[in-house]
Short mmCIF file of C-alpha atoms in Angstrom, two decimals:
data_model
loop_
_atom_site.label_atom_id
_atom_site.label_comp_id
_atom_site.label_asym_id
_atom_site.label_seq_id
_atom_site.Cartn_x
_atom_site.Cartn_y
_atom_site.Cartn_z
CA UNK A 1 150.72 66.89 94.97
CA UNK A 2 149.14 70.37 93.89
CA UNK A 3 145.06 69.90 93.61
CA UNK A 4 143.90 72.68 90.76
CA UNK A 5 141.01 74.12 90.60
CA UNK A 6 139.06 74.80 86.95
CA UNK A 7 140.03 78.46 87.49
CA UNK A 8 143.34 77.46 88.55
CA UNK A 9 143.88 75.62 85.22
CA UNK A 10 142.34 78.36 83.75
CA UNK A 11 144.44 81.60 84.97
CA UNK A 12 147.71 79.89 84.58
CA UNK A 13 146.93 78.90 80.78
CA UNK A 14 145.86 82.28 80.07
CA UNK A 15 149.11 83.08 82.21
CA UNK A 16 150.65 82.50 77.80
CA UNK A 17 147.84 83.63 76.19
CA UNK A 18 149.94 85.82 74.49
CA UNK A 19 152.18 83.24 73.64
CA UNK A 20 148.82 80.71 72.71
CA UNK A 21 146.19 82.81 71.33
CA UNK A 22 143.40 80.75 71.15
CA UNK A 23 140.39 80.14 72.98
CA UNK A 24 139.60 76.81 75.41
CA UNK A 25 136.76 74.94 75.78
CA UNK A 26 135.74 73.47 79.37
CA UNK A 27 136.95 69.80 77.60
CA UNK A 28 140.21 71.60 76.81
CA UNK A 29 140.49 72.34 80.38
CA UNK A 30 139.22 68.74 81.66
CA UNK A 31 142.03 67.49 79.40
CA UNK A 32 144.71 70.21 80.76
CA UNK A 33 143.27 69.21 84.16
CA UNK A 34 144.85 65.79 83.75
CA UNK A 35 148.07 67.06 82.27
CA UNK A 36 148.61 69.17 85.18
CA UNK A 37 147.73 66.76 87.81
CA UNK A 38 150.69 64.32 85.69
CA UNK A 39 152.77 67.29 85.49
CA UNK A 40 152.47 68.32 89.54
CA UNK A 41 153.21 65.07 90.63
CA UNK A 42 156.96 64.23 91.20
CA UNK A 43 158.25 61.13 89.66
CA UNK A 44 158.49 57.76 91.29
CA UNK A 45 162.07 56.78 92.75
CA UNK A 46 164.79 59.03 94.95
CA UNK A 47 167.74 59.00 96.44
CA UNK A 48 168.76 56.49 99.15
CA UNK A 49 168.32 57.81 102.94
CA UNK A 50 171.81 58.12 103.39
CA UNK A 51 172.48 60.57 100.58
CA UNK A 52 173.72 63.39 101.99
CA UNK A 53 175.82 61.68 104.42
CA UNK A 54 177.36 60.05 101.72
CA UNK A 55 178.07 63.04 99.58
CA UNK A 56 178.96 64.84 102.69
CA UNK A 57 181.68 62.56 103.75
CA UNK A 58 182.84 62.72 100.18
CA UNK A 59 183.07 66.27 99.96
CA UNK A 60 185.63 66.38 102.89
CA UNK A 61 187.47 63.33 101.71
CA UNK A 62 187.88 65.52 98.53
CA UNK A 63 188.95 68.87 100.14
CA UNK A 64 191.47 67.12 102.57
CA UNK A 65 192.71 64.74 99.84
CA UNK A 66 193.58 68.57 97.82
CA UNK A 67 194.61 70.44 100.85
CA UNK A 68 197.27 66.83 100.92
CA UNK A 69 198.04 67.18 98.02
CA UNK A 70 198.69 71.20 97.93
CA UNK A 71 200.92 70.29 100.82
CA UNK A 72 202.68 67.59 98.51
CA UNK A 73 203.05 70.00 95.97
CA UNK A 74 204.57 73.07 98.81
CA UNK A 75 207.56 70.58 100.32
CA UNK A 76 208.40 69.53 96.68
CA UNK A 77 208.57 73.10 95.64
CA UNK A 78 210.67 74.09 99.54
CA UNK A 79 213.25 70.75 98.27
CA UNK A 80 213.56 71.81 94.86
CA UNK A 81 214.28 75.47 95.89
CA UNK A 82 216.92 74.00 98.97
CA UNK A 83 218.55 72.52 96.50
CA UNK A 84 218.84 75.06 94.32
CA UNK A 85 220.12 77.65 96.84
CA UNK A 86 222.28 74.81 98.35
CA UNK A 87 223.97 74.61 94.59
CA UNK A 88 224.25 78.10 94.41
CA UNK A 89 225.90 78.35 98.01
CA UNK A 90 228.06 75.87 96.78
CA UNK A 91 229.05 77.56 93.64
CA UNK A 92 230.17 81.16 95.53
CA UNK A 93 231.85 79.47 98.25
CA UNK A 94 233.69 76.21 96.32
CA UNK A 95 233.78 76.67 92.26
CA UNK A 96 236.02 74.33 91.75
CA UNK A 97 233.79 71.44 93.53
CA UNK A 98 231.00 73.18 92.06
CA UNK A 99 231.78 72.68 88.55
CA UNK A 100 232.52 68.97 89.45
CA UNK A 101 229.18 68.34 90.85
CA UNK A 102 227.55 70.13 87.67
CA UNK A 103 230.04 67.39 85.43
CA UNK A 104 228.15 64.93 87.33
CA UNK A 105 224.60 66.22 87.19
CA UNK A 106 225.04 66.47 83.22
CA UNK A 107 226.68 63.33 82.60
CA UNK A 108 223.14 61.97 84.72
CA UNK A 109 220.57 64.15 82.81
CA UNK A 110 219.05 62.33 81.11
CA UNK A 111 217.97 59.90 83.67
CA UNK A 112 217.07 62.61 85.93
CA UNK A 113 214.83 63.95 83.39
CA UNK A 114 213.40 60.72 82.78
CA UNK A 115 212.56 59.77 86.28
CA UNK A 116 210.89 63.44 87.00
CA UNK A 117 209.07 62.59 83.67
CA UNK A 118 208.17 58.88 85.05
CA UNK A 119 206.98 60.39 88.54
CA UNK A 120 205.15 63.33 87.02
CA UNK A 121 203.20 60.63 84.37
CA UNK A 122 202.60 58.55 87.47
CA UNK A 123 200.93 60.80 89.49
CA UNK A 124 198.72 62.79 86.67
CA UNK A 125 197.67 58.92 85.73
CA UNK A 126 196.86 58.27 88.99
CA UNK A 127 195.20 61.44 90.05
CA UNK A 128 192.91 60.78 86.42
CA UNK A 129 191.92 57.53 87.38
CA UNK A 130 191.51 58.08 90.87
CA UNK A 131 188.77 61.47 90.08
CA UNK A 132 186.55 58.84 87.78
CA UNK A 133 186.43 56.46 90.51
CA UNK A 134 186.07 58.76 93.58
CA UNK A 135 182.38 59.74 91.88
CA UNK A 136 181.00 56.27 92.10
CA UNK A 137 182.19 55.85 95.47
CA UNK A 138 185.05 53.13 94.78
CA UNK A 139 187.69 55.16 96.34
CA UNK B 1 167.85 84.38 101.40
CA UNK B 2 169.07 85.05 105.08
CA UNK B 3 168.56 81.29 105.29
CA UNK B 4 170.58 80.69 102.42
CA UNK B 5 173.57 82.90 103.66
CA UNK B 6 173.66 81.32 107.01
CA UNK B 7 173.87 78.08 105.78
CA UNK B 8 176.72 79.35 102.91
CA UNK B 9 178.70 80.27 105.89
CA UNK B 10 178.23 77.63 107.77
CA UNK B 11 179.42 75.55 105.21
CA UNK B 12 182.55 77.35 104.07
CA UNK B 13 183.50 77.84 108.12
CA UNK B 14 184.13 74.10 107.38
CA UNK B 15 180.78 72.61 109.48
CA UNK B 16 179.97 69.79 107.15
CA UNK B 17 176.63 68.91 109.03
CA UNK B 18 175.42 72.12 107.30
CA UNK B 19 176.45 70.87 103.70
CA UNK B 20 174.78 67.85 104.93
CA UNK B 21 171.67 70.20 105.88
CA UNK B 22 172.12 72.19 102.22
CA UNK B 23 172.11 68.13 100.53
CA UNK B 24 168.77 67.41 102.40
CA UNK B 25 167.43 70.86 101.86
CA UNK B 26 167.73 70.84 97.33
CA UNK B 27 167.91 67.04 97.06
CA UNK B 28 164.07 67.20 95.64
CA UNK B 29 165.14 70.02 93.01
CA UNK B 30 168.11 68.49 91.78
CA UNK B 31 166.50 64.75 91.83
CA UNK B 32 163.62 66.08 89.93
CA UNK B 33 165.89 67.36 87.54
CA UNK B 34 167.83 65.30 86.85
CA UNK B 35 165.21 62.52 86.58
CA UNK B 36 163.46 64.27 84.13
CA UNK B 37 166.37 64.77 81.66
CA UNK B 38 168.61 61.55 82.71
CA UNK B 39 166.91 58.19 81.36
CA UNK B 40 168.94 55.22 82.85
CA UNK B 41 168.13 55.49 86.02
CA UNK B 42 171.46 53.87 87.14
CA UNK B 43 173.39 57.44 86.07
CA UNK B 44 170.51 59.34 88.23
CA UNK B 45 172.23 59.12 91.55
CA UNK B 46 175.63 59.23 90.07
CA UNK B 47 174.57 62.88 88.35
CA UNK B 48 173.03 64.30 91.42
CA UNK B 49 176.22 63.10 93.77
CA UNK B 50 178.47 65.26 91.17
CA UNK B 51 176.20 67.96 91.38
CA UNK B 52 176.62 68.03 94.74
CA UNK B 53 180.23 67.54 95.16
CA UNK B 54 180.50 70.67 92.73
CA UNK B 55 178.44 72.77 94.68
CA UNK B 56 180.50 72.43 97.66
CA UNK B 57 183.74 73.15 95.43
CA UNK B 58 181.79 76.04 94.10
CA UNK B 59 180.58 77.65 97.27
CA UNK B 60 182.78 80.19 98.10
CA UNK B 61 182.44 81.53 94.39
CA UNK B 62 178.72 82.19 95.15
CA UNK B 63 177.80 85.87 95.66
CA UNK B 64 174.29 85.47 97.03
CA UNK B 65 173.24 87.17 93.37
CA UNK B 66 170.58 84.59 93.31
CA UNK B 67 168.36 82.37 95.87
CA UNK B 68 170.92 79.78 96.55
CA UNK B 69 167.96 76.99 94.52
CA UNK B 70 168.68 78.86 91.66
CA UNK B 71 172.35 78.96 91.69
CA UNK B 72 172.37 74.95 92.39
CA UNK B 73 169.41 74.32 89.98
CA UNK B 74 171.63 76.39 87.36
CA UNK B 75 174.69 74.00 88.08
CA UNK B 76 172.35 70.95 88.33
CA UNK B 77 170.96 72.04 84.62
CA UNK B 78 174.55 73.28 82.92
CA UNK B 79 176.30 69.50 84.80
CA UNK B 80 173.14 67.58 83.66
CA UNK B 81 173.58 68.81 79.76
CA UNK B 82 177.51 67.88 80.09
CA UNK B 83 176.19 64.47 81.56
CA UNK B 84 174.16 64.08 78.52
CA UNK B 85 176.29 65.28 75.81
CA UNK B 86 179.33 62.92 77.24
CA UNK B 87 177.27 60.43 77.10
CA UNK B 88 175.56 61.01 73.87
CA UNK B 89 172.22 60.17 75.07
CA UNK B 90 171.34 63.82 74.57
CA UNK B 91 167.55 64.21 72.99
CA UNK B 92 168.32 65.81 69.64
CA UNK B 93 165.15 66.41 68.63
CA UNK B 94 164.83 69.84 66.67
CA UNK B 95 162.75 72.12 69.18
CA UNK B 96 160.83 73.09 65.54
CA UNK B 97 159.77 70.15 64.33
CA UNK B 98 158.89 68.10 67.62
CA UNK B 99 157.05 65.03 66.57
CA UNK B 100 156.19 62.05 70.28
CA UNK B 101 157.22 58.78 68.88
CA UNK B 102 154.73 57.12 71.82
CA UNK B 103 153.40 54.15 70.78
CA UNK B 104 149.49 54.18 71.98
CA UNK B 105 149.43 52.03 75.05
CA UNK B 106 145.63 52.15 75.37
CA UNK B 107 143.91 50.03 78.07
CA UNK B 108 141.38 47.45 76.18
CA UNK B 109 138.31 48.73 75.52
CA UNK B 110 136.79 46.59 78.76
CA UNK B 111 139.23 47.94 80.82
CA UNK B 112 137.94 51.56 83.20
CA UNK B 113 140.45 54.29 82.02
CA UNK B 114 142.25 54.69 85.39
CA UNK B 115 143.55 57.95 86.24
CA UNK B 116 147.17 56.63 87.75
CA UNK B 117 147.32 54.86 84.23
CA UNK B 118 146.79 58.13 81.86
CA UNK B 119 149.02 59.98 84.79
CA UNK B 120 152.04 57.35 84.22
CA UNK B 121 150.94 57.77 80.01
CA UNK B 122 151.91 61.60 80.89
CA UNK B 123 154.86 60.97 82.51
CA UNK B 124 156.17 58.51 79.65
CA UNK B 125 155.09 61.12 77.23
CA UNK B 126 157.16 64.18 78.91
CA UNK B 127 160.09 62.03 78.78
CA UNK B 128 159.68 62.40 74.97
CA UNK B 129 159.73 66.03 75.22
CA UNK B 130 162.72 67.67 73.73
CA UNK B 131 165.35 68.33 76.97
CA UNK B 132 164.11 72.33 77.28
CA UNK B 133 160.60 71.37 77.24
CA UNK B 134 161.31 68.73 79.90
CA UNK B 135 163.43 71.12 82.18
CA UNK B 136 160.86 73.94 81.98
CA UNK B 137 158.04 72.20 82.92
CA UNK B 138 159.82 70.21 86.15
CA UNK B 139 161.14 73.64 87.36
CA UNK B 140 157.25 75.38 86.66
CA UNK B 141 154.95 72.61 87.89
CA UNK B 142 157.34 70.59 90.65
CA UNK B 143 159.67 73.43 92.04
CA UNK B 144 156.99 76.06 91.62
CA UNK B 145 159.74 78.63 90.15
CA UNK B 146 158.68 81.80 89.04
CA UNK B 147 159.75 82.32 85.04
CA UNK B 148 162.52 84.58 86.10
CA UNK B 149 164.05 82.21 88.20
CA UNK B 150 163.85 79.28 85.16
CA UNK B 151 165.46 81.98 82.69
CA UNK B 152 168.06 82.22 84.86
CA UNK B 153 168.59 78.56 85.56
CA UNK B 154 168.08 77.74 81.75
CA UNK B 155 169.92 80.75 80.21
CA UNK B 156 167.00 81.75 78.36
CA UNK B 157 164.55 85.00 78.22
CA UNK B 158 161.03 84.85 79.91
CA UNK B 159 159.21 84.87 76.79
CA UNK B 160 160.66 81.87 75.84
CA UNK B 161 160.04 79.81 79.37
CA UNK B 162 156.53 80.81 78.92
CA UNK B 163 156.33 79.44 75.38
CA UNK B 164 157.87 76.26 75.93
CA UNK B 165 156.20 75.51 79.08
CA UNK B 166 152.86 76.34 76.68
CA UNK B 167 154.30 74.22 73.79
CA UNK B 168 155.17 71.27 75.63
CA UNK B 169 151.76 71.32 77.49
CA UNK B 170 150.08 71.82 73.94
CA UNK B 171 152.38 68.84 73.18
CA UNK B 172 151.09 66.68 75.58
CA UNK B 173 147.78 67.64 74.74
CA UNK B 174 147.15 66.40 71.63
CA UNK B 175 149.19 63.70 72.23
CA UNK B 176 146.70 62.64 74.60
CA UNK B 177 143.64 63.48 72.69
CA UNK B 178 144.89 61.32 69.95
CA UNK B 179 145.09 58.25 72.12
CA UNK B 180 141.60 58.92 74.22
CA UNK B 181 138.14 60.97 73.75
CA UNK B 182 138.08 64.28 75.44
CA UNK B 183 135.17 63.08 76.90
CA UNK B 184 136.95 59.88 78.46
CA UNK B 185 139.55 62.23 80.48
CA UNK B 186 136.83 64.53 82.22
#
């Protein structure tokens, strides 16, 4: 905690004079005195001991959990695009199985578009609940 | 502000004893912060962990603009307001027409006026203090920041740190004189 001296008290008051315009008695300043020795003391309580360890290990858990999940989202994107190459291979070289295959995929769309719906729900859900909870520790 | 930038690099080289160094190093500034503005004392530690945790994401957006205190304090402050406004517990006092509702907890007239007692009075009474007034004076009196670094961290010109670090200690004053004598607090 700061000690102030009277002239301390004084200069830093008159620090706003601009701002205050008035004059100050020597009880003004007795009274600032103690508002300033309240206002340079820091509040009771703090953080535990282990703080920054804590928020340390969190940290990493959060950037390797993203990195994970960057790579997630990089071998969904290299399957998606395999199998859209591998369709399009398929469609030069053998039209006729081609078009069979795409008979197939469109007779199925709908339950292909509900189960990328599904998993995409899932995840966004999860990832939503999973960032509230990760803040409090509980993860 | 060589300090800062070795310990910025340090960090984003991925050492994480030296974001455990950078936690260690502000943990006063944001705690003081955030204890001024945040009430429930359970949310306290919660705030200053996400303050934290979005410094680190942060970190390689900082330029070294600013001391690296006043980059986190800024964060602390902008996070803190969120924190408050989510959780409507925001002070919405009018900065114009402040008005303490303290109730006058003055020791019985047989009782020596202690000096921890008025300082704990003070502290009960800044917690009154419309947010700004609250944030200005913590950055001022604990942190020691000069007023450009608090216009930066609050978003606001110097002239107006000034007068609400004068206002709020006006504030206090007379809230004080109305509970004791001058003459009791010299």
């Amino acid at each position: 905690m700061k000690e102030l001296t009277e002239a301390e008290i004084r200069k830093m008051l008159e620090e706003q004079s601009d701002v205050a315009g008035h004059q100050l008695d020597s009880q003004d300043i007795g009274v600032y005195e103690v508002i300033f020795t309240a206002l340079n003391e820091a509040p009771t309580g703090g953080l535990p001991m282990d703080f920054s360890n804590r928020v340390g290990d969190l940290a990493l858990n959060n950037a390797l959990r993203k990195e994970s999940r960057l790579k997630l989202l990089v071998q969904w994107a290299v399957a998606f695009g395999a199998l859209a190459l591998s369709a399009l291979i398929l469609w030069i070289f053998q039209p006729g199985f081609a078009s069979q295959f795409h008979a197939t995929w469109y007779e199925l769309r709908w339950i292909i578009t509900f189960s990328l719906v599904m998993f995409i729900g899932v995840q966004a859900a999860d990832y939503i609940f999973l960032k509230r909870r990760k803040y409090r520790g509980e993860s | 502000m060589e300090e800062d930038e070795i310990i910025v690099r340090r960090i984003l080289q991925g050492e994480q004893a030296a974001f455990r160094s950078l936690v260690d190093i502000h943990q006063p500034l944001v705690y003081h912060m955030i204890n001024r503005l945040v009430d429930h004392e359970d949310d306290r530690q919660d705030v200053c962990q996400e303050v934290f945790l979005k410094v680190f994401r942060k970190l390689p957006s900082f330029r070294f603009q600013s001391k690296l205190s006043t980059w986190i304090a800024t964060i602390a402050y902008r996070h803190t307001l969120n924190h408050l406004r989510r959780t409507k517990r925001a002070a919405t006092t009018s900065l114009d027409k402040v008005s303490m509702k303290i109730e006058d907890h003055r020791p019985l007239a047989d009782q020596q006026i202690d000096q921890n007692y008025i300082t704990n009075q003070v502290h009960h009474m800044i917690r009154q203090l419309p947010e700004k007034y609250r944030i200005v004076l913590t950055l001022y009196h604990l942190e020691d920041m000069p007023y450009a670094e608090i216009a930066q961290v609050c978003d606001m010109p110097e002239g107006t740190v000034k007068n609400y670090i004068f206002r709020a200690r006006k504030l206090l004053k007379e809230k004080l004189e109305r509970i004791y004598k001058k003459e009791e607090l010299l």
